[in-house]
Coordinates of C-alpha atoms and ligand atoms in Angstrom, one line a residue:
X266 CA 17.4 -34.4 31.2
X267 CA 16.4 -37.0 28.9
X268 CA 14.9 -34.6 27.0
X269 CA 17.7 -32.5 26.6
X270 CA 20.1 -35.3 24.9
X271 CA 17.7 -35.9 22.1
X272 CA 17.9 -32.3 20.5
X273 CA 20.6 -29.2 20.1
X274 CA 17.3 -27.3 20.2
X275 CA 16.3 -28.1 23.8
X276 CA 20.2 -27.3 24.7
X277 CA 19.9 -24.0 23.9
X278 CA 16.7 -22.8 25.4
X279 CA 16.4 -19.4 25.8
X280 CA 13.5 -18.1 27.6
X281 CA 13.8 -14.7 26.0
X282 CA 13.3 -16.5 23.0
X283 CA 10.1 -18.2 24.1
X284 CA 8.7 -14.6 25.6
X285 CA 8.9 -13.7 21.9
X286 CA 7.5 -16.4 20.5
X287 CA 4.7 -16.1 22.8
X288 CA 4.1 -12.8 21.9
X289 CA 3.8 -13.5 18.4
X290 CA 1.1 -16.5 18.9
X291 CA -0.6 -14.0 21.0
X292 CA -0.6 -11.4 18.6
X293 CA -1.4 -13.5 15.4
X294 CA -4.3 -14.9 17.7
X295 CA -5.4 -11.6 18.5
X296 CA -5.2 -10.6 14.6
X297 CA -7.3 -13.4 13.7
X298 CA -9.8 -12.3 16.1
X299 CA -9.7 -8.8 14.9
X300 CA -10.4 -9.9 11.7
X301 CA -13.4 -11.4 12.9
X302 CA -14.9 -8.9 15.2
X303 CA -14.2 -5.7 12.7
X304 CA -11.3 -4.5 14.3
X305 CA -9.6 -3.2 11.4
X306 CA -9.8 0.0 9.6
X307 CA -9.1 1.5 6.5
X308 CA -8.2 5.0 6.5
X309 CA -7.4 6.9 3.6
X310 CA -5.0 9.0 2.6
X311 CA -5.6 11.7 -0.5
X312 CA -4.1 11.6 -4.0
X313 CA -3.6 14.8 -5.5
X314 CA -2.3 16.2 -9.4
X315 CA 0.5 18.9 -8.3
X316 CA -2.5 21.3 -10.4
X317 CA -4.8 20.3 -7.4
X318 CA -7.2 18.1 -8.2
X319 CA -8.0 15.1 -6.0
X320 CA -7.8 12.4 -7.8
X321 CA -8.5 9.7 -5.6
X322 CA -6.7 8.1 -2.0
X323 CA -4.5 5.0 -0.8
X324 CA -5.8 2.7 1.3
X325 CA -4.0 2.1 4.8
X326 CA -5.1 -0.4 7.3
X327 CA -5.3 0.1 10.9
X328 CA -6.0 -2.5 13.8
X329 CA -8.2 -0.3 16.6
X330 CA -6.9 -2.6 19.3
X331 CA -9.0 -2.5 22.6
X332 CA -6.6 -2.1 24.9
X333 CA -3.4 -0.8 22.7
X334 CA -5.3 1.8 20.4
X335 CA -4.7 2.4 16.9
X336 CA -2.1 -0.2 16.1
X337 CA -0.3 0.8 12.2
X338 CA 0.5 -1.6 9.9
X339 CA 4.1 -1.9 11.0
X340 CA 3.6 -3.4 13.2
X341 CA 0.8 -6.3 12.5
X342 CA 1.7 -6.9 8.9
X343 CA 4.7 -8.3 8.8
X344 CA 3.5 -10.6 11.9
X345 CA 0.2 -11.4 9.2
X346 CA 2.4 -12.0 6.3
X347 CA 4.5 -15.0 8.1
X348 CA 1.0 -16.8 7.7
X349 CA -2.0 -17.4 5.6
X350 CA -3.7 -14.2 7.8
X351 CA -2.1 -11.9 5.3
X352 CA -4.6 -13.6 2.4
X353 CA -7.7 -12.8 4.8
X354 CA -6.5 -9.2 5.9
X355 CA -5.5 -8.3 1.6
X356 CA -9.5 -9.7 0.8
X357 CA -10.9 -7.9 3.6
X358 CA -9.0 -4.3 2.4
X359 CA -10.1 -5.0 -0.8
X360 CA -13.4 -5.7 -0.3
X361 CA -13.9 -2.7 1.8
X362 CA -12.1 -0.8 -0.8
X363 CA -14.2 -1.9 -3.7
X364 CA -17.0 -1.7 -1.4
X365 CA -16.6 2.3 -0.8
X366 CA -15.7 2.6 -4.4
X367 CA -19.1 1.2 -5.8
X368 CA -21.0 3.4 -3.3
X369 CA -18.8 6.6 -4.0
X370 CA -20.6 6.3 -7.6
X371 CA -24.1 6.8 -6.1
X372 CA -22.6 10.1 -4.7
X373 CA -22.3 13.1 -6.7
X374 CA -18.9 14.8 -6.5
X375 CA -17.5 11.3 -5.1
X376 CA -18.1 9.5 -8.8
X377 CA -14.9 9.2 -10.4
X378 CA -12.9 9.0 -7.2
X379 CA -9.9 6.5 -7.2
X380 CA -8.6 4.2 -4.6
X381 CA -5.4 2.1 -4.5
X382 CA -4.9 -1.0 -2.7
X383 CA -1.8 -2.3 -0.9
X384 CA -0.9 -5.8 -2.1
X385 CA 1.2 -8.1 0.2
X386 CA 3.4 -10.5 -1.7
X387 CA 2.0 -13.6 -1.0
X388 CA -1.7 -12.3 -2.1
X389 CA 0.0 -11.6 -4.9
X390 CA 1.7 -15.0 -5.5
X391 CA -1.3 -17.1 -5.0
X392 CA -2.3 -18.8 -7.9
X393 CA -6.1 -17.3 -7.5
X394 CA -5.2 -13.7 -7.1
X395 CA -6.7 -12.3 -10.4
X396 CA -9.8 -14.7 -10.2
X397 CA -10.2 -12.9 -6.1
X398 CA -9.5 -9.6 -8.0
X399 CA -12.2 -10.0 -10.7
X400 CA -14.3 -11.6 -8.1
X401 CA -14.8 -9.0 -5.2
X402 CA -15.1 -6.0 -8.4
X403 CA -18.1 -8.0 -9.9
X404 CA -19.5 -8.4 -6.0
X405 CA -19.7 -5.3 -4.7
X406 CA -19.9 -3.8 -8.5
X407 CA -17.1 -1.2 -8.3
X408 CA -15.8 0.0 -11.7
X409 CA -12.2 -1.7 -12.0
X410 CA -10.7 1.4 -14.1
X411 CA -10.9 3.3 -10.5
X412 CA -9.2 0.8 -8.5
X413 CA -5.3 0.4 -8.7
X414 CA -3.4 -2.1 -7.1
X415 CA 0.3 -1.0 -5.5
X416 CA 2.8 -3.5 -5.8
X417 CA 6.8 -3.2 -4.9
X418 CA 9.8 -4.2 -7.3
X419 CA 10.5 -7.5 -5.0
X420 CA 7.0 -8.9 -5.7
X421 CA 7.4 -8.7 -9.2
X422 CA 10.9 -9.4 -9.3
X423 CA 10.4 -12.6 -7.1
X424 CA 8.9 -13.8 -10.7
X425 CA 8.6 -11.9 -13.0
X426 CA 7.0 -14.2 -16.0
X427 CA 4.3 -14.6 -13.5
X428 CA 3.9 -11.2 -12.5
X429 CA 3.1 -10.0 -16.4
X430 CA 0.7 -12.7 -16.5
X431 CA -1.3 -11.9 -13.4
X432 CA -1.1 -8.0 -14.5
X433 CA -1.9 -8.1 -17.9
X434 CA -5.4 -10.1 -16.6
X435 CA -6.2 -7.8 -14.7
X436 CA -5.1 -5.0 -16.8
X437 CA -7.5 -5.9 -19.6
X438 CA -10.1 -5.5 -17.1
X439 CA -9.8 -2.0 -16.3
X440 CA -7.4 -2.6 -13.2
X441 CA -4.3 -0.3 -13.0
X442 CA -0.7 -1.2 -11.4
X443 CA 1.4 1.1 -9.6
X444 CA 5.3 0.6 -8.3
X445 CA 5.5 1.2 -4.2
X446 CA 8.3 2.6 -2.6
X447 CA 9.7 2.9 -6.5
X448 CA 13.8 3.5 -6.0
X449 CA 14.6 1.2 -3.0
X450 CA 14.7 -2.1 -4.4
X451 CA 16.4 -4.0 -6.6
X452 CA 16.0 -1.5 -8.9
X453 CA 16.7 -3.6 -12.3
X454 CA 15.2 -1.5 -15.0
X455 CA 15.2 -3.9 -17.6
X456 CA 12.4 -5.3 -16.5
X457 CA 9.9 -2.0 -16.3
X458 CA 9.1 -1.7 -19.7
X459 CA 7.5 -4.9 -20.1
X460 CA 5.2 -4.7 -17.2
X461 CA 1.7 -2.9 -17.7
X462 CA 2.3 -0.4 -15.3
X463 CA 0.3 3.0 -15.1
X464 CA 2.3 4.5 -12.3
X465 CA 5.7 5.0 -10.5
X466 CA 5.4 5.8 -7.0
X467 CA 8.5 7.4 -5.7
X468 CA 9.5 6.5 -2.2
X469 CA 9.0 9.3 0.5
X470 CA 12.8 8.5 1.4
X471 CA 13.7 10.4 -1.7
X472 CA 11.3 13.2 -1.0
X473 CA 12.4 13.9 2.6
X474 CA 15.4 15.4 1.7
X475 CA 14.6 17.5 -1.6
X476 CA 16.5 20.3 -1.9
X477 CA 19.0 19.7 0.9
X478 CA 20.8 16.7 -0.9
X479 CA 21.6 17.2 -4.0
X480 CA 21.6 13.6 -5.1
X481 CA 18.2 13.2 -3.6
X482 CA 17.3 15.9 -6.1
X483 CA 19.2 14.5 -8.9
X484 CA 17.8 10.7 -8.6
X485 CA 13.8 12.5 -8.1
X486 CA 14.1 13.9 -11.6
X487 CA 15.8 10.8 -13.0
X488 CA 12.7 8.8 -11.8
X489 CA 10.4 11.8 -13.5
X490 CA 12.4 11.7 -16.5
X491 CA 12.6 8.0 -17.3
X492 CA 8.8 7.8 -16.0
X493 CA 8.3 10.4 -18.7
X494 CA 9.7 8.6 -21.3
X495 CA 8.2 5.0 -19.9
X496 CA 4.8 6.7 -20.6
X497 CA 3.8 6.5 -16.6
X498 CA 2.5 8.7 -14.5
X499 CA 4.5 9.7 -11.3
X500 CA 3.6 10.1 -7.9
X501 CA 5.4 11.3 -4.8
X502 CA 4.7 10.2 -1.3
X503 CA 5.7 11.6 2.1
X504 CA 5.5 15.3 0.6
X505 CA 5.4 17.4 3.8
X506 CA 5.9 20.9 3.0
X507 CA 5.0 23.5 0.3
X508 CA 8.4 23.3 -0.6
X509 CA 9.1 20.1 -1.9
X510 CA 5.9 20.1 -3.9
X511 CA 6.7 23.0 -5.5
X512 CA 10.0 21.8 -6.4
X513 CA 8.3 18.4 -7.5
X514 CA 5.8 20.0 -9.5
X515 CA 8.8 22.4 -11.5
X516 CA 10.3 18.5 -12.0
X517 CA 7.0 17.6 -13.6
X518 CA 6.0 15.3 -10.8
X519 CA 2.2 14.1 -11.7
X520 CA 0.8 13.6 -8.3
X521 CA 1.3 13.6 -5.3
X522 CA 0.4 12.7 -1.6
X523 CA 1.4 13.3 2.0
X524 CA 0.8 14.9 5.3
X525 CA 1.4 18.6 3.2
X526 CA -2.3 17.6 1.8
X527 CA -3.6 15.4 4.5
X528 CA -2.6 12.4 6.7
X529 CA -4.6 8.6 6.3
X530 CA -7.9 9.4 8.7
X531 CA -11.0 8.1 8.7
X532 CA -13.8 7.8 5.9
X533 CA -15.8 10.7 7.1
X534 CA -12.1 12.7 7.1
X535 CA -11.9 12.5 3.5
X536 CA -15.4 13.2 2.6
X537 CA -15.5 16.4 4.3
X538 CA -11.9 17.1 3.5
X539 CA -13.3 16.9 -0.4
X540 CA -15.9 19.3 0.0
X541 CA -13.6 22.1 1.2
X542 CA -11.5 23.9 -1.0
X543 CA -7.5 22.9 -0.5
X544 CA -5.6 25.5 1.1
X545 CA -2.2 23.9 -0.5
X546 CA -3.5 23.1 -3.6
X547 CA -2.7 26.5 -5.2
Ligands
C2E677 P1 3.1 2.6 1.8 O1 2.1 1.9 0.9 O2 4.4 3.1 1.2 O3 2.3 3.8 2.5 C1 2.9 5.0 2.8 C2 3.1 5.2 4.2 O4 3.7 6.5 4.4 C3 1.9 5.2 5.1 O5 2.3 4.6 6.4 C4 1.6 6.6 5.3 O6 0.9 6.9 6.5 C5 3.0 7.2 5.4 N1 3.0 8.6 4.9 C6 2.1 9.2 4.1 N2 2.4 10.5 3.9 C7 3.5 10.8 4.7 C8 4.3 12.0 5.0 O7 4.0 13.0 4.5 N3 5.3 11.8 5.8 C9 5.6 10.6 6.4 N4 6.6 10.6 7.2 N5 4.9 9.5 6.2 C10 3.8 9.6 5.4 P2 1.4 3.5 7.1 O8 0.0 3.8 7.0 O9 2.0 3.3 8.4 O10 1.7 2.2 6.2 C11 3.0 1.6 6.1 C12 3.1 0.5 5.1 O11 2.2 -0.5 5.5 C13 2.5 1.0 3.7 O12 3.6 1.7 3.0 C14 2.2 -0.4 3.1 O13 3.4 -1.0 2.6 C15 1.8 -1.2 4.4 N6 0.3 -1.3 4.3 C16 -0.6 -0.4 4.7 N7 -1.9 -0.8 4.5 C17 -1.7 -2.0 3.9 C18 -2.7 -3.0 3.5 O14 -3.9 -2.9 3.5 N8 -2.1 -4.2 3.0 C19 -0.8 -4.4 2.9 N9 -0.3 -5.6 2.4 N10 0.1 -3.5 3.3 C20 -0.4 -2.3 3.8
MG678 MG1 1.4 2.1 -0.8
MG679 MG1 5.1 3.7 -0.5
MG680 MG1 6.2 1.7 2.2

């Protein structure tokens, strides 16, 4: 009782509350241990021109938890990026990254590959960010024109000065910039043309509905246009079926990428997926 009269907090205790707060200290404990004992996974998902060629794939990480299976990043980072495990987890996925890039150009037919990186936010904010860029591409010796770094309108938009800076750095190394999820944030486009972007990514919400909602149709071409005009390239995610990339394509999408040419799998998945000829890219 004494306890109780010293604090508001105490007066309201809520042991539903505390179940979830235990959860999360269990599972940021367990993340930190994953870390450590190679529990994560990258898999990779291919990147294709609407002409066909493979151009390259995204990075997604994966937690192969021992009891709960293949865990997606949905659901670990957010948890990761409420502490300094997000830092560890975005060095890790690009070290691995740069890693596979540097040895994809001892393999003929591999060379020349492309792979883009997920940045959290607070990676990105750091003050070291471009020095741990710079750092892990002289390491492992991966050629930083191949390597592209995704980041969404609300990281750069959280500060923008410092956002050009930490860009244009690594843009005179080779590094290349494309907007995530492009069309679902703030969406200010003032601020587009004076960021060294290469590429526009256009959310898969957009995509979904092609040729069913007009408006989804009407703001996909909008995107292609002004990306056009911006001197970017454009690439559409979540394209499931033949459909929608044909329609994409006739709206002078770029690229594209989504379960239509392959889900993220495994390493191995991708290799052999790039020896085979694709049966949708004709
Ligand atoms: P994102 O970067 O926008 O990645 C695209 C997501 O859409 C991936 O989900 C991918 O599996 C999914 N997707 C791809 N094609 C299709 C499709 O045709 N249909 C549908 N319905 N979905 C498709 P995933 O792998 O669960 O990743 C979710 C998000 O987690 C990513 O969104 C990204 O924001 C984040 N993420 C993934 N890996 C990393 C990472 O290494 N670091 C950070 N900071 N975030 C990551
Ligand atoms: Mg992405
Ligand atoms: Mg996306
Ligand atoms: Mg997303």
């Amino acid at each position: 009782q004494a306890k109780a009269q010293r604090g508001n907090a105490l007066c309201f205790f809520d042991p539903e509350m505390q179940t979830a707060i235990n959860e999360r200290a269990q599972l940021e404990a367990d993340l930190r241990q994953a870390l450590h004992g190679d529990q994560l996974v990258l898999h990779y998902q291919p990147q294709c021109r609407v002409n066909g060629e493979v151009v390259g794939a995204e990075c997604l990480v994966r937690w192969q938890h021992p009891q709960r299976g293949l865990v997606p990043p949905g659901q670990f980072i957010p948890v990761a990026e409420d502490s300094e495990l997000i830092l560890d987890i975005g060095q890790w996925v690009l070290q691995t990254a740069c890693r596979q890039l540097a040895t994809w150009q001892q393999q003929p037919g591999c060379a020349g590959l492309k792979l883009s990186v997920n940045v959290s936010a607070r990676q990105f904010r750091q003050t070291g960010f471009v020095h741990q860029v710079v750092e892990v591409l002289q390491a492992t010796g991966a050629p930083a024109h191949l390597l592209t770094l995704e980041l969404t309108e609300s990281m750069v938009l959280d500060n923008v000065q410092d956002a050009i800076e930490k860009m244009h750095q690594l843009r005179i190394k080779g590094v290349q910039f494309a907007l995530d999820d492009f069309g679902t944030g703030y969406s200010s486009l003032a601020y587009l043309t004076s960021l060294p972007l290469h590429m526009l990514k256009i959310d898969q919400s957009f995509v979904r509905h092609l040729g069913e909602r007009p408006a989804d149709d009407a703001i996909v071409q909008t995107i292609i246009g002004m990306g056009r005009n911006l001197n970017l390239e454009i690439t559409a995610e979540g394209v499931e079926t033949q459909e929608q990339k044909d329609t994409l394509a006739g709206y002078g999408c770029d690229l594209y990428q989504g379960y239509l040419l392959g889900r993220p799998a495994p390493l191995e998945l991708l290799q052999e997926r790039l020896q085979e000829p694709l049966a949708s890219a004709a």
